Tab-separated table of C-alpha atoms in Angstrom:
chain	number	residue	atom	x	y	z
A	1	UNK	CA	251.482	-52.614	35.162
A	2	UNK	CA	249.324	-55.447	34.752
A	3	UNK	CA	250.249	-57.800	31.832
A	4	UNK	CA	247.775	-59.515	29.345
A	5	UNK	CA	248.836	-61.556	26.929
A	6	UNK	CA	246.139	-62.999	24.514
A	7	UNK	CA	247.169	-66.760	23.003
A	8	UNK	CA	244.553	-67.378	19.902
A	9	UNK	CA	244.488	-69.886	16.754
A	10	UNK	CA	242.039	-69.743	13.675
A	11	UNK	CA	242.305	-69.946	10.370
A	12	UNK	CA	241.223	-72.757	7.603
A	13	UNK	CA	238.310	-75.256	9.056
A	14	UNK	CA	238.484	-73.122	12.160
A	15	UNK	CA	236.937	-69.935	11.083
A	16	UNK	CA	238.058	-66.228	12.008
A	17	UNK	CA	235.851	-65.822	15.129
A	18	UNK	CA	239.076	-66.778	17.513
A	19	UNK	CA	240.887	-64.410	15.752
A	20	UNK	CA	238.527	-61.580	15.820
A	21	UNK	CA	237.537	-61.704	19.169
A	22	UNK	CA	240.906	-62.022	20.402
A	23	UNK	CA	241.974	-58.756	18.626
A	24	UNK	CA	239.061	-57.184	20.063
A	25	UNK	CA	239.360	-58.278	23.515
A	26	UNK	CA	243.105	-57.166	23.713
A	27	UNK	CA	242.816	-54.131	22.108
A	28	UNK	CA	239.863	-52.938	24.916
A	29	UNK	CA	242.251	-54.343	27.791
A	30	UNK	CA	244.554	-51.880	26.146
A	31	UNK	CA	242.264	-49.261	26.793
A	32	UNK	CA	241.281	-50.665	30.137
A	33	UNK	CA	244.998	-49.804	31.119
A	34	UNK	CA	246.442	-53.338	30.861
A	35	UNK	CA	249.588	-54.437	29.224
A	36	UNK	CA	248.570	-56.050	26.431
A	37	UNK	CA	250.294	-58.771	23.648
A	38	UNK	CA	249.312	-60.799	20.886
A	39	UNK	CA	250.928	-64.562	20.596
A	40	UNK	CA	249.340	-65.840	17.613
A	41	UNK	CA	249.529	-69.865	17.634
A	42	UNK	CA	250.228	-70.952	14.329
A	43	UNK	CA	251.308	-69.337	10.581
A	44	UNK	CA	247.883	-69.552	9.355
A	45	UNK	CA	245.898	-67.272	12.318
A	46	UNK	CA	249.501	-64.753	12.325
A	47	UNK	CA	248.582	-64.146	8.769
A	48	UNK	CA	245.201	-63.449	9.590
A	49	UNK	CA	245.547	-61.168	12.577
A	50	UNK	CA	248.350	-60.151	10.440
A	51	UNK	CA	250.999	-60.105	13.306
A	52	UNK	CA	254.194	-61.757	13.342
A	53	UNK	CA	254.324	-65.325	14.126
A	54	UNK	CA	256.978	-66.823	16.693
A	55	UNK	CA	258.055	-63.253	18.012
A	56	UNK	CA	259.248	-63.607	21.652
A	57	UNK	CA	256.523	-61.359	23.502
A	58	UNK	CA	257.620	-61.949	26.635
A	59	UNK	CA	256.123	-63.463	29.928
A	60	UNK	CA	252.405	-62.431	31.078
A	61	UNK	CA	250.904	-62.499	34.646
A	62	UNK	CA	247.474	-63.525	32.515
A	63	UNK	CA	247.126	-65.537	29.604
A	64	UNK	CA	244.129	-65.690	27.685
A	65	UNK	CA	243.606	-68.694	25.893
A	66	UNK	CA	241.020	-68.851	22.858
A	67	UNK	CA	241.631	-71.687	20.655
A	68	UNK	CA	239.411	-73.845	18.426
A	69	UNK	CA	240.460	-77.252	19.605
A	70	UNK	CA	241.722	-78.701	22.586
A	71	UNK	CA	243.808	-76.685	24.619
A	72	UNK	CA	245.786	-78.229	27.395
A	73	UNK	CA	249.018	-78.135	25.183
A	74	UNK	CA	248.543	-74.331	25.685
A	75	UNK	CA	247.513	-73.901	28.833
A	76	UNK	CA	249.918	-76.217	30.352
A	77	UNK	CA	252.547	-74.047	28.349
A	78	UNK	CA	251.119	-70.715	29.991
A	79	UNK	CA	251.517	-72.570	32.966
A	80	UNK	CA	254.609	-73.525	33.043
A	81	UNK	CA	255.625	-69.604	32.255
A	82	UNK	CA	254.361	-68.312	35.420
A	83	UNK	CA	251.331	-67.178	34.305
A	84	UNK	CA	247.494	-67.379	35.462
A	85	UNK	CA	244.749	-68.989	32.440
A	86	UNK	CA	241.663	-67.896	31.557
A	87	UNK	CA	240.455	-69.938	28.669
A	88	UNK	CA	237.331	-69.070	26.598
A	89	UNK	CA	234.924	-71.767	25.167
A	90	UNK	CA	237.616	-74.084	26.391
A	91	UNK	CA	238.008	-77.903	25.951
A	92	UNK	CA	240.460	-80.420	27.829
A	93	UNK	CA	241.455	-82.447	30.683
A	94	UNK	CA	243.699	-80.151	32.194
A	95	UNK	CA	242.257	-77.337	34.032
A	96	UNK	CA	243.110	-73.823	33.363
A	97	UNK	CA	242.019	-71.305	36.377
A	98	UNK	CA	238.917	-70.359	34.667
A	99	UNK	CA	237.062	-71.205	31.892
A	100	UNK	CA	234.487	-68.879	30.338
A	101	UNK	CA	232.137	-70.360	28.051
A	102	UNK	CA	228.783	-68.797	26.127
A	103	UNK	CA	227.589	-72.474	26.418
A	104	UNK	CA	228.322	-75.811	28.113
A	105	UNK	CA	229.171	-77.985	25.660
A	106	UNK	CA	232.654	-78.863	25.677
A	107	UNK	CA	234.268	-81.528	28.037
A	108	UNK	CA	236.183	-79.968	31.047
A	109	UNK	CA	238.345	-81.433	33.917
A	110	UNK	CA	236.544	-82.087	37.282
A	111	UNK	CA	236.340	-79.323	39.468
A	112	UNK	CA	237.217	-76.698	36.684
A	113	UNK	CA	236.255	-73.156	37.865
A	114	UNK	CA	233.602	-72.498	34.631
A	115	UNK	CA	231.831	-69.700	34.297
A	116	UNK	CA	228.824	-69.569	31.437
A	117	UNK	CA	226.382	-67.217	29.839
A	118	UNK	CA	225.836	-64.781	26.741
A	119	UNK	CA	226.656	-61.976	29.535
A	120	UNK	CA	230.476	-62.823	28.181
A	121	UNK	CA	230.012	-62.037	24.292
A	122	UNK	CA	232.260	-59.924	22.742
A	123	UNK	CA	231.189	-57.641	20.312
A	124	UNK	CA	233.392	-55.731	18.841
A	125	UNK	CA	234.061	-52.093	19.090
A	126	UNK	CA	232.429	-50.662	15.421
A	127	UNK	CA	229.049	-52.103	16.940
A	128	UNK	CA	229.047	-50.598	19.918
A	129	UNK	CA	228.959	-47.002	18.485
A	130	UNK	CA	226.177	-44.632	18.867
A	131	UNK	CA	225.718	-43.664	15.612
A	132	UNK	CA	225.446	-47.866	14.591
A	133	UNK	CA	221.317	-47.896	14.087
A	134	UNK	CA	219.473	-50.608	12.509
A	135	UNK	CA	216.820	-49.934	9.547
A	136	UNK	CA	213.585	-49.880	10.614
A	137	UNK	CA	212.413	-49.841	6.484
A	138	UNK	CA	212.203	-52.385	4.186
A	139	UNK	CA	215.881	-52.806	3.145
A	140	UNK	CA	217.964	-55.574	1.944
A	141	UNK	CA	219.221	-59.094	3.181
A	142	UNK	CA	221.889	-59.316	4.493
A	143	UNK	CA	224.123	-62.690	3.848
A	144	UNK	CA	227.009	-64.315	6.398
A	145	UNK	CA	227.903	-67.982	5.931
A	146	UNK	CA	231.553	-67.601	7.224
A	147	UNK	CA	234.798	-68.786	5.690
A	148	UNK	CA	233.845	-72.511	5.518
A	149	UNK	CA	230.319	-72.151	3.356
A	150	UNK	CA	231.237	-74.644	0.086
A	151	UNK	CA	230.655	-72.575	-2.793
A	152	UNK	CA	227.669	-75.130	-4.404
A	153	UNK	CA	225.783	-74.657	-0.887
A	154	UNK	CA	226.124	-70.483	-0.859
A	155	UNK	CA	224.965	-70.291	-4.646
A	156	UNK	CA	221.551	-72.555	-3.141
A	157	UNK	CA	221.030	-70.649	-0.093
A	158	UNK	CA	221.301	-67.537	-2.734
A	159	UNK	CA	218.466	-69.214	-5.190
A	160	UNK	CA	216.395	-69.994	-2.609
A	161	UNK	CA	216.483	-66.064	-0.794
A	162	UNK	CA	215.255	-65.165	-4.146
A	163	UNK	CA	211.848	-66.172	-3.940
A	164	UNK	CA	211.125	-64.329	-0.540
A	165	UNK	CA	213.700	-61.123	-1.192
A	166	UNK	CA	213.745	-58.747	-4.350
A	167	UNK	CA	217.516	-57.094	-2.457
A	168	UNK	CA	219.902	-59.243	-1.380
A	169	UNK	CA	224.170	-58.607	-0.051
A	170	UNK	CA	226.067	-61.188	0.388
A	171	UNK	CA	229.208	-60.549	1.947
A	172	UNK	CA	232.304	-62.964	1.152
A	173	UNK	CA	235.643	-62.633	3.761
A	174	UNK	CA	239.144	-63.978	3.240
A	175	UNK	CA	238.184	-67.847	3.959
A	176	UNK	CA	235.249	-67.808	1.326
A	177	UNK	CA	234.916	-69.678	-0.924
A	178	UNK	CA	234.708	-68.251	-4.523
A	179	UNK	CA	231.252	-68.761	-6.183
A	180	UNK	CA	230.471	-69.183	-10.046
A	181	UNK	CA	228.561	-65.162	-10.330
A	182	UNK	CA	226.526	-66.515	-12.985
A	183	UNK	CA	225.080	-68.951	-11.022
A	184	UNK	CA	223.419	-66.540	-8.888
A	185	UNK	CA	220.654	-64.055	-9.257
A	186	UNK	CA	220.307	-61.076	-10.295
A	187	UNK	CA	219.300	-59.663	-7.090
A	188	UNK	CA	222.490	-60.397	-5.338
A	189	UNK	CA	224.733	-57.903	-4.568
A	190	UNK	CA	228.263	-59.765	-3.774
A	191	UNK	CA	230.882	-57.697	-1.504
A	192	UNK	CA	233.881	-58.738	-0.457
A	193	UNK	CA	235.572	-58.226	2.762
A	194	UNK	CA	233.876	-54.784	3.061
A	195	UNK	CA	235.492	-52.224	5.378
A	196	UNK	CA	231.849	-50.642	6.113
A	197	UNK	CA	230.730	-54.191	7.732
A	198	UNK	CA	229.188	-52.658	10.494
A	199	UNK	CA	227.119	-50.209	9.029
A	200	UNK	CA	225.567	-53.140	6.096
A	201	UNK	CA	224.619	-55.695	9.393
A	202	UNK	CA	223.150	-52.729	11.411
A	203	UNK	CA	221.228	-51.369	8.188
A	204	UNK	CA	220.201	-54.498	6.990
A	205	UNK	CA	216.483	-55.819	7.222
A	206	UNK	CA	216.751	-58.880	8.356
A	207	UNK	CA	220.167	-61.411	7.731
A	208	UNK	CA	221.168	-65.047	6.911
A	209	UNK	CA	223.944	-66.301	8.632
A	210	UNK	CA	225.651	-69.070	10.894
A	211	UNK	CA	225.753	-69.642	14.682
A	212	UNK	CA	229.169	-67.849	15.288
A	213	UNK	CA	229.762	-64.810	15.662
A	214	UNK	CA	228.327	-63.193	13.362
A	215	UNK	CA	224.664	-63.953	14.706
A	216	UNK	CA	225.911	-62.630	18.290
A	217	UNK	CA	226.529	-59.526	16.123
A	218	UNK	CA	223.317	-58.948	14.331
A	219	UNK	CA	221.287	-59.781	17.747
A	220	UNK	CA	223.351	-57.193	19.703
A	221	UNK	CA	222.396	-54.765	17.013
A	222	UNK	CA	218.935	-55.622	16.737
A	223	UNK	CA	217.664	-57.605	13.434
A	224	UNK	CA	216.259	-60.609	12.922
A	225	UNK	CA	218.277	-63.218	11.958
A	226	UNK	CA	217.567	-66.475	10.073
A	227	UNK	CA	220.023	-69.101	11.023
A	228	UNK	CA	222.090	-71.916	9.186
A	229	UNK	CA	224.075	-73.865	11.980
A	230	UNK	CA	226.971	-75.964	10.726
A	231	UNK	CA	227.800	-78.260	13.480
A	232	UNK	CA	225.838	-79.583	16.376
A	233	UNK	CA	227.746	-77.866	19.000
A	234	UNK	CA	226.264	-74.566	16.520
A	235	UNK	CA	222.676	-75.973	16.676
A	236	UNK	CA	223.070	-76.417	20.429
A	237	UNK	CA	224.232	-72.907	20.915
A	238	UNK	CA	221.496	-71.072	18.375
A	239	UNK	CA	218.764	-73.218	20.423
A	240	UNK	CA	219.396	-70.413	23.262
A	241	UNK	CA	218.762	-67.118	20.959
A	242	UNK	CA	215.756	-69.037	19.692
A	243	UNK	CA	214.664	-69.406	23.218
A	244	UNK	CA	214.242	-65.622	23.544
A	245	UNK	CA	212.602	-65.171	19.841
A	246	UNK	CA	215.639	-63.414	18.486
A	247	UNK	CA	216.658	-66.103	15.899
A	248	UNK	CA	213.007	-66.200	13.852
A	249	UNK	CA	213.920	-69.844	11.620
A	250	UNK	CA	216.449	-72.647	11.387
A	251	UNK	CA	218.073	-74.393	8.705
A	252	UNK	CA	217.530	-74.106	5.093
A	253	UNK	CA	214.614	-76.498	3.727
A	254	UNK	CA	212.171	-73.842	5.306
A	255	UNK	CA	214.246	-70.446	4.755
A	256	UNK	CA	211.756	-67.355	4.869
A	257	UNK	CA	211.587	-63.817	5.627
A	258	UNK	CA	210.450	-62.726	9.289
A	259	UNK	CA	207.063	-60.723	9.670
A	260	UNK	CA	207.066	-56.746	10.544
A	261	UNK	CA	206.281	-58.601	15.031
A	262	UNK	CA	209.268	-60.541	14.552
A	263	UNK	CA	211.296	-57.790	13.343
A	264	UNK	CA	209.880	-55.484	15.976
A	265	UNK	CA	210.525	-57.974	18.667
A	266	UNK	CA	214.249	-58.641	17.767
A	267	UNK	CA	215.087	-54.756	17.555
A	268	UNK	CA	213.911	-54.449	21.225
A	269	UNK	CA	214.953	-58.188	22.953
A	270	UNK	CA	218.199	-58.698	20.812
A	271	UNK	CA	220.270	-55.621	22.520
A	272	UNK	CA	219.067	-56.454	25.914
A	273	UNK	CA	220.119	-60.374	25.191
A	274	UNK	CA	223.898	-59.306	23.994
A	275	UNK	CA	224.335	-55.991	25.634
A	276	UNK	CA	228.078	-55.849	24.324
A	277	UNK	CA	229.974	-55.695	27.899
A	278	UNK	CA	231.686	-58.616	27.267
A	279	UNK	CA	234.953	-57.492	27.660
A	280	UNK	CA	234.304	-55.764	30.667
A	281	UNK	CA	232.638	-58.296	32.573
A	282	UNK	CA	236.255	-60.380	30.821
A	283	UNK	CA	238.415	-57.450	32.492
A	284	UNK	CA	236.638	-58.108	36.074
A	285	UNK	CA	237.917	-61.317	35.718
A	286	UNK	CA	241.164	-60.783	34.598
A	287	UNK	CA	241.312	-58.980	38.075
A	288	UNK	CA	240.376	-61.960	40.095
A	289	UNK	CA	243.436	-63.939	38.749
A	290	UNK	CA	245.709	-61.185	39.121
């Protein structure tokens, strides 16, 4: 059988969106018939992904590299097991076999085999599901600012939705930071680490959120999205979803609500942009190397 062994890091500064994608991606290799491990790179993303950390889990004939930083520690290490690299949204001198990146930003080795384009997104499995709709009423706002939102910024982004929204949800995960509730108004619903995630983004109105994924999320499942990018390599990479009209404003001096076009618009261009066959198109190319 064909073995797949996905090597991922996350955690603190970093974020969750290695972590959840990796999870997702191996789990649909699983189903795709692969042999499929989990080598978590440090404590911090182990705890997360809430696997073991340091377990032996044996050699791989792919490795699938998604870390947060520069990688050619890893990659050199997968190397040097016997096994083939495919690195996603990879940066470093040393060349894995293939890179796959949703944008070119990062710095790559001459000659490196890259492939690019939101075709690769993976969305994960609870949002592919027939039954996951999107509102087409007036419903609430949906809030995302990720694990590494300061609490002082979340509380003003909160103010300042409550001049343009009467029904707001902000949703908090395990890197959030914790926010002073009476410093926020009274039409803010706070939720933490809710197991029905899918079902508040897909019902939603419209949503707030960053340039991770998240946003690839929402767009897949239709809304329109109002976007606060955190780093340049963020702005860079929401410039393309407001290219195609699915990302309707950008930053937070002019945060507003979308009109019923822009709505319309996103719930028909934002599933054809991020179709969620990500991991498929992934698994094709897990075949090449093998």
């Amino acid at each position: 059988m064909k073995t797949v062994s996905l090597w991922f890091d996350g955690g603190g500064c970093h974020g969750l969106g290695n972590i959840c994608r990796s999870l997702e991606l191996g789990r649909r290799l699983a189903r795709f018939g692969y042999e499929v491990s989990f080598r978590p790179l440090s404590s911090d993303a182990a705890n997360l992904a809430r696997l073991a950390f340091g377990a032996d889990v044996g050699k791989a004939d792919v490795v699938v590299l998604d870390v947060p930083y520069p990688g050619d520690v890893w990659s050199k290490a997968a190397n040097e097991e016997g096994a083939r690299v495919l690195a996603l949204d990879y940066e470093g001198a040393v060349a894995p076999d293939l890179v796959v990146s949703l944008q070119a930003v990062r710095a790559l080795a001459p000659g490196t085999r890259h492939l690019v384009g939101l075709d690769y997104a993976i969305i994960r499995s609870e949002f592919l599901a027939p039954t996951t709709k999107g509102s087409d009423g007036e419903g609430f706002v949906l809030v995302m600012l990720g694990g590494g939102a300061p609490a002082e910024q979340t509380e003003r982004i909160l103010r300042r939705l409550s001049a343009v929204a009467s029904n707001v949800v902000l949703v908090q995960g395990p890197l959030a930071a914790g926010i002073d509730l009476g410093a926020i108004p009274f039409c803010v619903r706070v939720v933490n680490q809710p197991e029905n995630l899918a079902a508040l983004m897909a019902g939603c109105s419209w949503a707030v959120t960053t340039g991770g994924t998240s946003l690839m999320e929402l767009v897949h499942l239709g809304r329109a999205v109002y976007v606060l990018p955190r780093t340049p390599a963020e702005a860079t990479f929401v410039a393309i979803f407001a290219g195609h009209s699915v990302v309707f404003g950008i930053g937070e001096e002019g945060l507003n609500c979308p009109t019923a076009v822009q709505r319309e618009h996103c719930a028909v261009v934002g599933p054809r942009l991020i179709d969620g066959r990500g991991c498929e198109r992934l698994a094709e190319l897990i075949d090449t190397l093998l």
